GROMACS .gro file of C-alpha atoms in nm:
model
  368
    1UNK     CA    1  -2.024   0.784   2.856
    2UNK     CA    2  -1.693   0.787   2.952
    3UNK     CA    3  -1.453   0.758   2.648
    4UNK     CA    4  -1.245   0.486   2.517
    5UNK     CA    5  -0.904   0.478   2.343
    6UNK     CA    6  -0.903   0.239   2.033
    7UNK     CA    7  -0.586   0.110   1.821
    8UNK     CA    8  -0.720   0.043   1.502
    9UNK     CA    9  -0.481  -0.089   1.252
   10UNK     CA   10  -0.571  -0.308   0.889
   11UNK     CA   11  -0.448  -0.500   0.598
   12UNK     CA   12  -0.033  -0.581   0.712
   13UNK     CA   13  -0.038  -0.826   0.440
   14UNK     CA   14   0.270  -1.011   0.597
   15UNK     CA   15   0.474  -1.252   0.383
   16UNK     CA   16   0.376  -1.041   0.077
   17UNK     CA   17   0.643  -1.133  -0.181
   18UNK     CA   18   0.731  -0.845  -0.253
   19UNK     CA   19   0.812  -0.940  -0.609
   20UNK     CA   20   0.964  -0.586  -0.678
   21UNK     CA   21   1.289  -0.648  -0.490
   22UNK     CA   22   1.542  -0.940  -0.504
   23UNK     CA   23   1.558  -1.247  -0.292
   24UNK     CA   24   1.727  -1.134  -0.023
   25UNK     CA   25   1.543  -0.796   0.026
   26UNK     CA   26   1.236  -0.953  -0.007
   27UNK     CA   27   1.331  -1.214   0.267
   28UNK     CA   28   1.430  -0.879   0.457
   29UNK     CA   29   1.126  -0.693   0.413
   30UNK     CA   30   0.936  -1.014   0.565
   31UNK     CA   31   1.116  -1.027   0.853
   32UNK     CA   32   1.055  -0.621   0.895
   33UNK     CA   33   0.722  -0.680   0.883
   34UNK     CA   34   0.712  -0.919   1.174
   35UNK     CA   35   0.901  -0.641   1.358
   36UNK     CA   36   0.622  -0.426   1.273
   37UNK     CA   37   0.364  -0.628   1.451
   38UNK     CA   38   0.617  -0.543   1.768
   39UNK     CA   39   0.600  -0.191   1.697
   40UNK     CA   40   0.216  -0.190   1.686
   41UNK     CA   41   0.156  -0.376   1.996
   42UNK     CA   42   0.489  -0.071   2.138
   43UNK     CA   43   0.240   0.231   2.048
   44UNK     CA   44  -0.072   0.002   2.183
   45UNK     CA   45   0.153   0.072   2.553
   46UNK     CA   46   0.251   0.362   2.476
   47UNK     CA   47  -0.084   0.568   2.389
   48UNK     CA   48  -0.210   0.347   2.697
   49UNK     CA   49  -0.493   0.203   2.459
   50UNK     CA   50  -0.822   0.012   2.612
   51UNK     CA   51  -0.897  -0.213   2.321
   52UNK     CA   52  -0.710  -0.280   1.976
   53UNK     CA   53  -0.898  -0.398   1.655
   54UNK     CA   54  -0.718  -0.546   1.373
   55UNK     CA   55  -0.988  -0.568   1.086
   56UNK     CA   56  -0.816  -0.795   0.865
   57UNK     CA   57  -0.568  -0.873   0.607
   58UNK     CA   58  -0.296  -0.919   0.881
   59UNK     CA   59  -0.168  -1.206   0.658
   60UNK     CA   60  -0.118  -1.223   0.273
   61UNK     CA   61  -0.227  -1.562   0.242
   62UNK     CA   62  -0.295  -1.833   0.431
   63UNK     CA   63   0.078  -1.986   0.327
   64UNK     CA   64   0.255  -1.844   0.643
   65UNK     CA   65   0.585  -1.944   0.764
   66UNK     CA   66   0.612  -2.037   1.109
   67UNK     CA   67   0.791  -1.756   1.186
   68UNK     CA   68   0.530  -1.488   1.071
   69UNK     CA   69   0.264  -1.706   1.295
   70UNK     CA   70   0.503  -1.714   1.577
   71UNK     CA   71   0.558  -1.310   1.604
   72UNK     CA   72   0.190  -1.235   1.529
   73UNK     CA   73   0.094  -1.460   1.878
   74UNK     CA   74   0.373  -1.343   2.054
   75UNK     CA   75   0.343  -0.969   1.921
   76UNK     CA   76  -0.059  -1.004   2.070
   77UNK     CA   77  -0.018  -1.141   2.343
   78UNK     CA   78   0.230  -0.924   2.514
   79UNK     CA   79  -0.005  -0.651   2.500
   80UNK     CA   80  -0.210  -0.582   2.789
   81UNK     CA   81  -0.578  -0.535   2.645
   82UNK     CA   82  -0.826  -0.674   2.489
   83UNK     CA   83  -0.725  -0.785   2.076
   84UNK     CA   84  -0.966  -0.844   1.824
   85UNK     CA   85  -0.941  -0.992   1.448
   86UNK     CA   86  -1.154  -0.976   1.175
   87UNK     CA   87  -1.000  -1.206   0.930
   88UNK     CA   88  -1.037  -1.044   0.581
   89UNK     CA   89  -1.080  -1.156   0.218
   90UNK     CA   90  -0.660  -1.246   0.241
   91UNK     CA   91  -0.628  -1.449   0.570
   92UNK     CA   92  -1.014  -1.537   0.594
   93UNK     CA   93  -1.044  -1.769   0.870
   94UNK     CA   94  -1.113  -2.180   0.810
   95UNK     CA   95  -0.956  -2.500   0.976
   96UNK     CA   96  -0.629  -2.479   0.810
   97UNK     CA   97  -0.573  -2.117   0.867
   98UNK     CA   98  -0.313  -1.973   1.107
   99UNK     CA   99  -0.593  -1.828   1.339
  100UNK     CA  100  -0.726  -2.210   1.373
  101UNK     CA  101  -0.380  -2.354   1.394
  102UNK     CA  102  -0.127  -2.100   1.655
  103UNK     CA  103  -0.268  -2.071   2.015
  104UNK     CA  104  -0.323  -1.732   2.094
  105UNK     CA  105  -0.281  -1.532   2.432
  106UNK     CA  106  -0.660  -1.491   2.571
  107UNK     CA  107  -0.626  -1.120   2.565
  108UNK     CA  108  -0.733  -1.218   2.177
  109UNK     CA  109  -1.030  -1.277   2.037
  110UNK     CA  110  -1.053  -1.426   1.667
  111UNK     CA  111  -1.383  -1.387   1.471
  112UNK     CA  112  -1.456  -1.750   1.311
  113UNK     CA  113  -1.771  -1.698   1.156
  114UNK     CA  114  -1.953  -1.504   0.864
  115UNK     CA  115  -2.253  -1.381   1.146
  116UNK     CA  116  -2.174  -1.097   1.305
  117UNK     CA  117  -2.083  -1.199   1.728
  118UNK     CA  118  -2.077  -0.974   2.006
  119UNK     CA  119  -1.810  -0.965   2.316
  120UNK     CA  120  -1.906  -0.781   2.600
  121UNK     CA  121  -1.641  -0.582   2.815
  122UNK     CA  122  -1.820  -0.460   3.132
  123UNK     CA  123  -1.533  -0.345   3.237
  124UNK     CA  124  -1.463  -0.103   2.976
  125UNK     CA  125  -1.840  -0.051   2.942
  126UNK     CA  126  -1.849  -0.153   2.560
  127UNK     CA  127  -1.976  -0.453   2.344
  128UNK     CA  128  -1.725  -0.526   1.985
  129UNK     CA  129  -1.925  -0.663   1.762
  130UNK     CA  130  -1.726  -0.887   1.395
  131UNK     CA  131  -1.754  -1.125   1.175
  132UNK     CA  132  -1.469  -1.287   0.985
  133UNK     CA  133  -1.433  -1.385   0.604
  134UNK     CA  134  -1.439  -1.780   0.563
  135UNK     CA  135  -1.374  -1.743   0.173
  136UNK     CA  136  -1.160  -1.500  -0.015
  137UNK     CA  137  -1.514  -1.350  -0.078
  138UNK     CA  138  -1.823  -1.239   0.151
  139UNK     CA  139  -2.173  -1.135   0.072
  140UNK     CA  140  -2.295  -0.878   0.258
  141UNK     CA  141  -2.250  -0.930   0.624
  142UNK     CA  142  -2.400  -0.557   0.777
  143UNK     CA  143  -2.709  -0.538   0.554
  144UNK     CA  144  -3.027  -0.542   0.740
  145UNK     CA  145  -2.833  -0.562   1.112
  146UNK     CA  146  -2.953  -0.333   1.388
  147UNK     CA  147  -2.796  -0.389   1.761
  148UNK     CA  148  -3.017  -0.309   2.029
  149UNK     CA  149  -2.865  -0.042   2.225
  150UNK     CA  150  -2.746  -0.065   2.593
  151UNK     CA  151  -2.789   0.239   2.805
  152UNK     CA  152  -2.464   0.394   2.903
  153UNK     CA  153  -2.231   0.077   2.629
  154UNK     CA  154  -2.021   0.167   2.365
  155UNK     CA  155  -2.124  -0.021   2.101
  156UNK     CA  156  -1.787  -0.055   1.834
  157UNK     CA  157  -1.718  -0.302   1.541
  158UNK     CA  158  -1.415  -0.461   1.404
  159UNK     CA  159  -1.498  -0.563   1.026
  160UNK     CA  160  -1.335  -0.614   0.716
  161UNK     CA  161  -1.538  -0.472   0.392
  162UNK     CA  162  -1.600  -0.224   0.137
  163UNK     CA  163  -1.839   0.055   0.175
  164UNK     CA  164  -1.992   0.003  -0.175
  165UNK     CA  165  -2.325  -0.097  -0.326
  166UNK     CA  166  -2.213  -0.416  -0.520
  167UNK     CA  167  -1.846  -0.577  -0.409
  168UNK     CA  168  -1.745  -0.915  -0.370
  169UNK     CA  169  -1.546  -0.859  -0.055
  170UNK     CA  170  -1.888  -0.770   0.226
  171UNK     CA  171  -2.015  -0.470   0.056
  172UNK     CA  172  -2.136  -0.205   0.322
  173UNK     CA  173  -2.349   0.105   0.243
  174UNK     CA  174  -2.377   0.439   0.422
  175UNK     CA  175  -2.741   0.310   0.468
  176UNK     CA  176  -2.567   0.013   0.669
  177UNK     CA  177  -2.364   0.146   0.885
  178UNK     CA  178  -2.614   0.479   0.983
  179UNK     CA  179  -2.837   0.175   1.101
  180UNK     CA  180  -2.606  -0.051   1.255
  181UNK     CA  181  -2.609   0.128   1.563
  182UNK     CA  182  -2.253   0.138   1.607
  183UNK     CA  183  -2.086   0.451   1.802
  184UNK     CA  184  -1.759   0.301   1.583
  185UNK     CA  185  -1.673   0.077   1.302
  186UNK     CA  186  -1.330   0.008   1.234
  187UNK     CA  187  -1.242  -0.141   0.907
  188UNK     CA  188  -0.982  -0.288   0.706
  189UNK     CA  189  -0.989  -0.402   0.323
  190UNK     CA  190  -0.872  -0.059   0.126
  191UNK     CA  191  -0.502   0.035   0.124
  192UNK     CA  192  -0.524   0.402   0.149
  193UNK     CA  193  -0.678   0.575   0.464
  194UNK     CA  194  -0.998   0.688   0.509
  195UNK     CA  195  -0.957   0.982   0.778
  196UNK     CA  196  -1.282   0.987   1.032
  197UNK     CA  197  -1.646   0.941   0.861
  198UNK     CA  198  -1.982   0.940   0.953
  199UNK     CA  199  -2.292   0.832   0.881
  200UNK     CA  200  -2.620   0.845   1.055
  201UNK     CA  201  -2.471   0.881   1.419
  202UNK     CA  202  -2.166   0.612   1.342
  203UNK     CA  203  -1.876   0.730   1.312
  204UNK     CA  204  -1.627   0.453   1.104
  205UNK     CA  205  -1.282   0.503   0.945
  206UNK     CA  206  -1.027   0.277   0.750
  207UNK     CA  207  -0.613   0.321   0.844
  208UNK     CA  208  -0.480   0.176   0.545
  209UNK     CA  209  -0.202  -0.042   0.497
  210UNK     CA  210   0.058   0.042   0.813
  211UNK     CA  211   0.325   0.029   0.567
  212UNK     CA  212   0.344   0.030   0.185
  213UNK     CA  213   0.417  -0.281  -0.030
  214UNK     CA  214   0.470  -0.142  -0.382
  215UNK     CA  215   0.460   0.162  -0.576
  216UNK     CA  216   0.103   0.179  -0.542
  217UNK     CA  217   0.123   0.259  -0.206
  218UNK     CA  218   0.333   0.529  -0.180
  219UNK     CA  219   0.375   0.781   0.082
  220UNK     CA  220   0.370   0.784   0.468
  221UNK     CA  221   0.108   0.502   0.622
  222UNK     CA  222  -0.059   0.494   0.946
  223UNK     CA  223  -0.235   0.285   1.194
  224UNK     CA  224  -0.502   0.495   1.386
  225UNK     CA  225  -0.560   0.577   1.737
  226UNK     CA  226  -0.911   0.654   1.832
  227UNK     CA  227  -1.095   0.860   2.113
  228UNK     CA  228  -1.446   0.737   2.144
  229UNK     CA  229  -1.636   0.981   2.393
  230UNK     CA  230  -1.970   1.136   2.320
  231UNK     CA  231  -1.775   1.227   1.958
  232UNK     CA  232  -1.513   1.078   1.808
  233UNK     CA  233  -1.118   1.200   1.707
  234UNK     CA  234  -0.860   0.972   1.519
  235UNK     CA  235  -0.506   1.022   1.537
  236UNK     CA  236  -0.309   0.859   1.284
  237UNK     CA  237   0.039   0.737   1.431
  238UNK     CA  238   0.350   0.609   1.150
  239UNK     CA  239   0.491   0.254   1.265
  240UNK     CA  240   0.628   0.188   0.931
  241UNK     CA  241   0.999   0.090   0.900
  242UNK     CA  242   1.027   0.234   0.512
  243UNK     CA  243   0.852   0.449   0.221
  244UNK     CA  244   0.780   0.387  -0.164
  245UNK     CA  245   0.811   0.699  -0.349
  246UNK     CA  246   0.832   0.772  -0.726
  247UNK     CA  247   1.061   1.108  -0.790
  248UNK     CA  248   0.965   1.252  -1.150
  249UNK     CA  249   1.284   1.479  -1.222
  250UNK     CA  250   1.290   1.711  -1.481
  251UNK     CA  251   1.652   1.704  -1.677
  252UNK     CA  252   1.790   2.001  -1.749
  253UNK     CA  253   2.037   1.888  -2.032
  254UNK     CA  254   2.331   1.799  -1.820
  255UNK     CA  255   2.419   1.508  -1.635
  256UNK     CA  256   2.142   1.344  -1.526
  257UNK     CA  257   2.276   1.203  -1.132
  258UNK     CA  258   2.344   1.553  -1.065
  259UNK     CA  259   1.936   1.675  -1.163
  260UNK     CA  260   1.811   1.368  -0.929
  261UNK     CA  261   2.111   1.451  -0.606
  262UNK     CA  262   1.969   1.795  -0.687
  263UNK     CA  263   1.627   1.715  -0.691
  264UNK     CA  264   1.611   1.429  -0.408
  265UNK     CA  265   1.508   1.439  -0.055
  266UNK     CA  266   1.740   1.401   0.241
  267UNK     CA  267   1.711   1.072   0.450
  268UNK     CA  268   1.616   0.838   0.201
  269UNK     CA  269   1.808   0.524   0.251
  270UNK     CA  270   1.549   0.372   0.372
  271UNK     CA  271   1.324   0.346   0.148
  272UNK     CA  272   1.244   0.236  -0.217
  273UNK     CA  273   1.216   0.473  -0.499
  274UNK     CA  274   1.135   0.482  -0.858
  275UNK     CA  275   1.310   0.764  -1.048
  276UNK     CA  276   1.135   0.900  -1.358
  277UNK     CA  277   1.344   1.109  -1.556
  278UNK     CA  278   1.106   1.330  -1.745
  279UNK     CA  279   1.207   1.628  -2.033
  280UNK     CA  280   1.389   1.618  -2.338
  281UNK     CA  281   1.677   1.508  -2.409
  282UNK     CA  282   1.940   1.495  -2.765
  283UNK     CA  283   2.066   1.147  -2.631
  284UNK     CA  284   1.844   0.937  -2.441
  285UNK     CA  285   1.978   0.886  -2.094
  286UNK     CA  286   2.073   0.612  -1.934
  287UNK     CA  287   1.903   0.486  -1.656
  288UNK     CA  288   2.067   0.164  -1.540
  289UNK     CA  289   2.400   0.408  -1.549
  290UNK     CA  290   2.210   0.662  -1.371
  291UNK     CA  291   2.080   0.340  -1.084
  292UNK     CA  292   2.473   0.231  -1.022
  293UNK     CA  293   2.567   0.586  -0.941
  294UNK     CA  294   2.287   0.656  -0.709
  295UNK     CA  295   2.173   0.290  -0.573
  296UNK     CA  296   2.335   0.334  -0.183
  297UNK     CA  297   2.137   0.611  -0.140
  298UNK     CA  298   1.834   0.399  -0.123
  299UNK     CA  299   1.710   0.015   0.025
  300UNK     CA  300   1.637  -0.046  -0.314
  301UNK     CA  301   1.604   0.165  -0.635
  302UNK     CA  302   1.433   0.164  -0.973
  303UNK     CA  303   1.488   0.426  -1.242
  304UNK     CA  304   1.290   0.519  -1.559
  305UNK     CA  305   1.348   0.703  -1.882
  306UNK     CA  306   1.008   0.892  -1.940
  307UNK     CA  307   1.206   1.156  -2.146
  308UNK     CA  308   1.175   1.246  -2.531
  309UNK     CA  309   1.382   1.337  -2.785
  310UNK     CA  310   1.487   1.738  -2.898
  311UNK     CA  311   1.351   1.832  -3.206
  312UNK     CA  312   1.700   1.877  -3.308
  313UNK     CA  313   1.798   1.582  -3.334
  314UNK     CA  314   1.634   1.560  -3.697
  315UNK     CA  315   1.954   1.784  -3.748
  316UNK     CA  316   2.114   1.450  -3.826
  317UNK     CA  317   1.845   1.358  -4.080
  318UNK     CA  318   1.965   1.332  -4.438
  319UNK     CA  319   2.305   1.292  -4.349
  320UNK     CA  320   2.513   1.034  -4.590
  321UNK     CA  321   2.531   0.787  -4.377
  322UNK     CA  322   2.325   0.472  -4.178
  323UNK     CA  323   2.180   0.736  -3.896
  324UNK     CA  324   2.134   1.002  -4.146
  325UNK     CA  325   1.908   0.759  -4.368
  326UNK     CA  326   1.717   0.602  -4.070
  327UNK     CA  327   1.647   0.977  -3.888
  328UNK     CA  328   1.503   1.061  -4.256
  329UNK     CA  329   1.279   0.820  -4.294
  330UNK     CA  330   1.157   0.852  -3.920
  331UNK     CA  331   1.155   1.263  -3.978
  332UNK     CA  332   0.934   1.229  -4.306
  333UNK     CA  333   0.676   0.993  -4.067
  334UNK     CA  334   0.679   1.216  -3.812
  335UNK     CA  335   0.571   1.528  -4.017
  336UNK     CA  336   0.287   1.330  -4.143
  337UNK     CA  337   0.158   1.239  -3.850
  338UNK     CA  338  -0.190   1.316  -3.740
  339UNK     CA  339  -0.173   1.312  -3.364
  340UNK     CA  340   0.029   1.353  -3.087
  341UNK     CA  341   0.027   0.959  -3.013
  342UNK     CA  342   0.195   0.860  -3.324
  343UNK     CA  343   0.419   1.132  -3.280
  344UNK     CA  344   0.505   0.966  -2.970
  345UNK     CA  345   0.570   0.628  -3.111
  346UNK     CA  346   0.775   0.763  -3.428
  347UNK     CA  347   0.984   0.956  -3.144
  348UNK     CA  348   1.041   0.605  -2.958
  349UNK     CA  349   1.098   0.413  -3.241
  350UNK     CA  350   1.416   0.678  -3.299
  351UNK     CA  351   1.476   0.609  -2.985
  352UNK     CA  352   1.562   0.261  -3.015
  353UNK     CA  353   1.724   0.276  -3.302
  354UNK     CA  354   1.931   0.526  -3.165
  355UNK     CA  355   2.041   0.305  -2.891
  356UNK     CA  356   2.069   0.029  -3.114
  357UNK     CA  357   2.325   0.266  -3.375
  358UNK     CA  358   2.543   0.366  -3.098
  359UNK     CA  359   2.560   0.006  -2.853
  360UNK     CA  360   2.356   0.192  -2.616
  361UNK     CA  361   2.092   0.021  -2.366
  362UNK     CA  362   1.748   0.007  -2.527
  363UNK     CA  363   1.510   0.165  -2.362
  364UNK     CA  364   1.183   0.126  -2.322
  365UNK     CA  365   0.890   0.369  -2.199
  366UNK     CA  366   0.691   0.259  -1.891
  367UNK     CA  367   0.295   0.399  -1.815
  368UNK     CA  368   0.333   0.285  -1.473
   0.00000   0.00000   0.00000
């Protein structure tokens, strides 16, 4: 078997709102994301790539401006192999999707229906084997499948799915895919990668999302590049244009923009951050003073007060006056608590009405 090189990429979500940022961003972001589909198909050249499989979840919905749909044709078809497309439980395929209504090059194949279908490449001496969503859910499509094998063909599958016993989105067991006969199954559907698995003698792997979205998918992302021989290798390769990261930052009782410039990375304008300042503090800080100071250094930033008050500051309790009275009353609840929770909330509440005494912001404590 001679071996193949495979761009496997997943789950772009373009048009995602991208409800975190403002209008304009957003409407930035968007249009970076259809820049991103360029810079896939770039490293497709580049790595000099004999097939690439896009398992799914290229689009966030099927409400795509003409735009996105434009780029995502024109980004395919100026690459110079084979393209396949495994619509997912986001852009699952039907009459009034974009797959159905853009013409694409005919280097790209789109998989329309639910049954698995197989496209044979003699020249590359390999069959790819998907099926697409045609709802925003899908039984199982893999269960009980078996391909015949081929002496001397590569048999590889583009799919989009969870490897789980029970899921609405084509649930896919380790059972599955050891019996699928696959030598590779690339998937798409979860947003964090996978690295190389195996089961049985298939080897299968999920990229992730090429670029993060939201605070939930933080860090660096990756699309994968794959050696198929008589074993397998995957390579992940970073396309992405910008990072979420969350920054805790511990405050060390001075000013708080000097502990995060102390505590940041360098090169982060372009990305998005969420500061959480974290400690204790006599005063709570101030974090939309702390965002003004530091916003240029990022595309967009968020900041969070996650710290809690000094024990001191019951100094103030029993003092003749309105904060005196109000620390007292908090101080004598605070003893009595039980547990560490409604410590907690007694120490917020004095936060508030701290902020509230002294025409402060009010702030208020995030989980997530």
């Amino acid at each position: 078997m001679s071996e193949l090189k495979i761009l496997h990429a997943a789950d772009l979500h373009l048009d995602s709102p991208f409800e975190g940022l403002g209008a304009g961003k957003a409407a930035q972001r968007r249009e970076e994301q259809r820049r991103l589909l360029y810079r896939i198909a770039q490293l497709a050249q580049t790595e000099r790539v004999d097939l690439v499989l896009l398992a799914g979840d290229l689009l966030d919905s099927d409400s795509t401006y003409a735009e996105t749909a434009g780029a995502l044709a024109e980004a395919l078809g100026g690459i110079s192999v084979p393209v396949f497309i495994s619509p997912g439980n986001h852009d699952f395929y039907s009459p009034r999707s974009p797959y159905a209504r853009v013409k694409f090059s005919e280097n790209v194949h789109i998989f329309k229906s639910s049954e698995l279908e197989c496209v044979e490449l003699p020249s590359l001496g390999a069959r790819v084997w998907g099926a697409a969503f045609c709802d925003k859910y899908s039984p199982a499509m893999l269960h009980g499948f078996s391909a015949a094998k081929s002496g001397g063909v590569k048999d590889i599958m583009c799919i989009h799915g969870e490897v789980a016993a029970a899921s609405n989105y084509n649930p896919i067991t380790e059972l599955d895919i050891a019996a699928s006969g696959m030598d590779y199954i690339a998937m798409g559907h979860i947003h964090k990668e996978s690295g190389l698995k195996k089961s049985g003698a298939t080897y299968y792997a999920w990229p992730g999302c090429p670029e993060g979205r939201g605070f939930d998918e933080t860090g660096e992302k990756h699309v994968y590049i794959v050696s198929l021989g008589s074993s397998c290798s995957v390579k992940p390769m970073c396309v992405a244009q910008r990072r979420y990261e969350i920054l805790n930052v511990e405050l060390t009782g001075g000013d708080a923009v000097s502990d995060v410039l102390a505590a940041l990375p360098e090169n982060t304008a372009s990305d998005v951050y969420r500061i959480i300042l974290r400690g204790e503090a006599a005063e709570p800080p101030q974090p939309g003073a702390v965002a003004a100071a530091l916003e240029d250094k990022f595309f967009s930033l968020q900041v969070r007060d996650e710290t809690v008050l000094k024990r001191d500051v019951w100094e103030s309790a029993g003092e003749d006056n309105l904060r005196g009275r109000f620390l007292s009353r908090l101080k004598a609840a605070f003893d009595a608590a039980k547990t560490d929770t409604e410590r907690e909330k007694i120490s917020q509440a004095a936060r508030w009405g701290l902020a509230a005494l002294d025409n402060r912001e009010e702030v208020v404590r995030h989980d997530n």
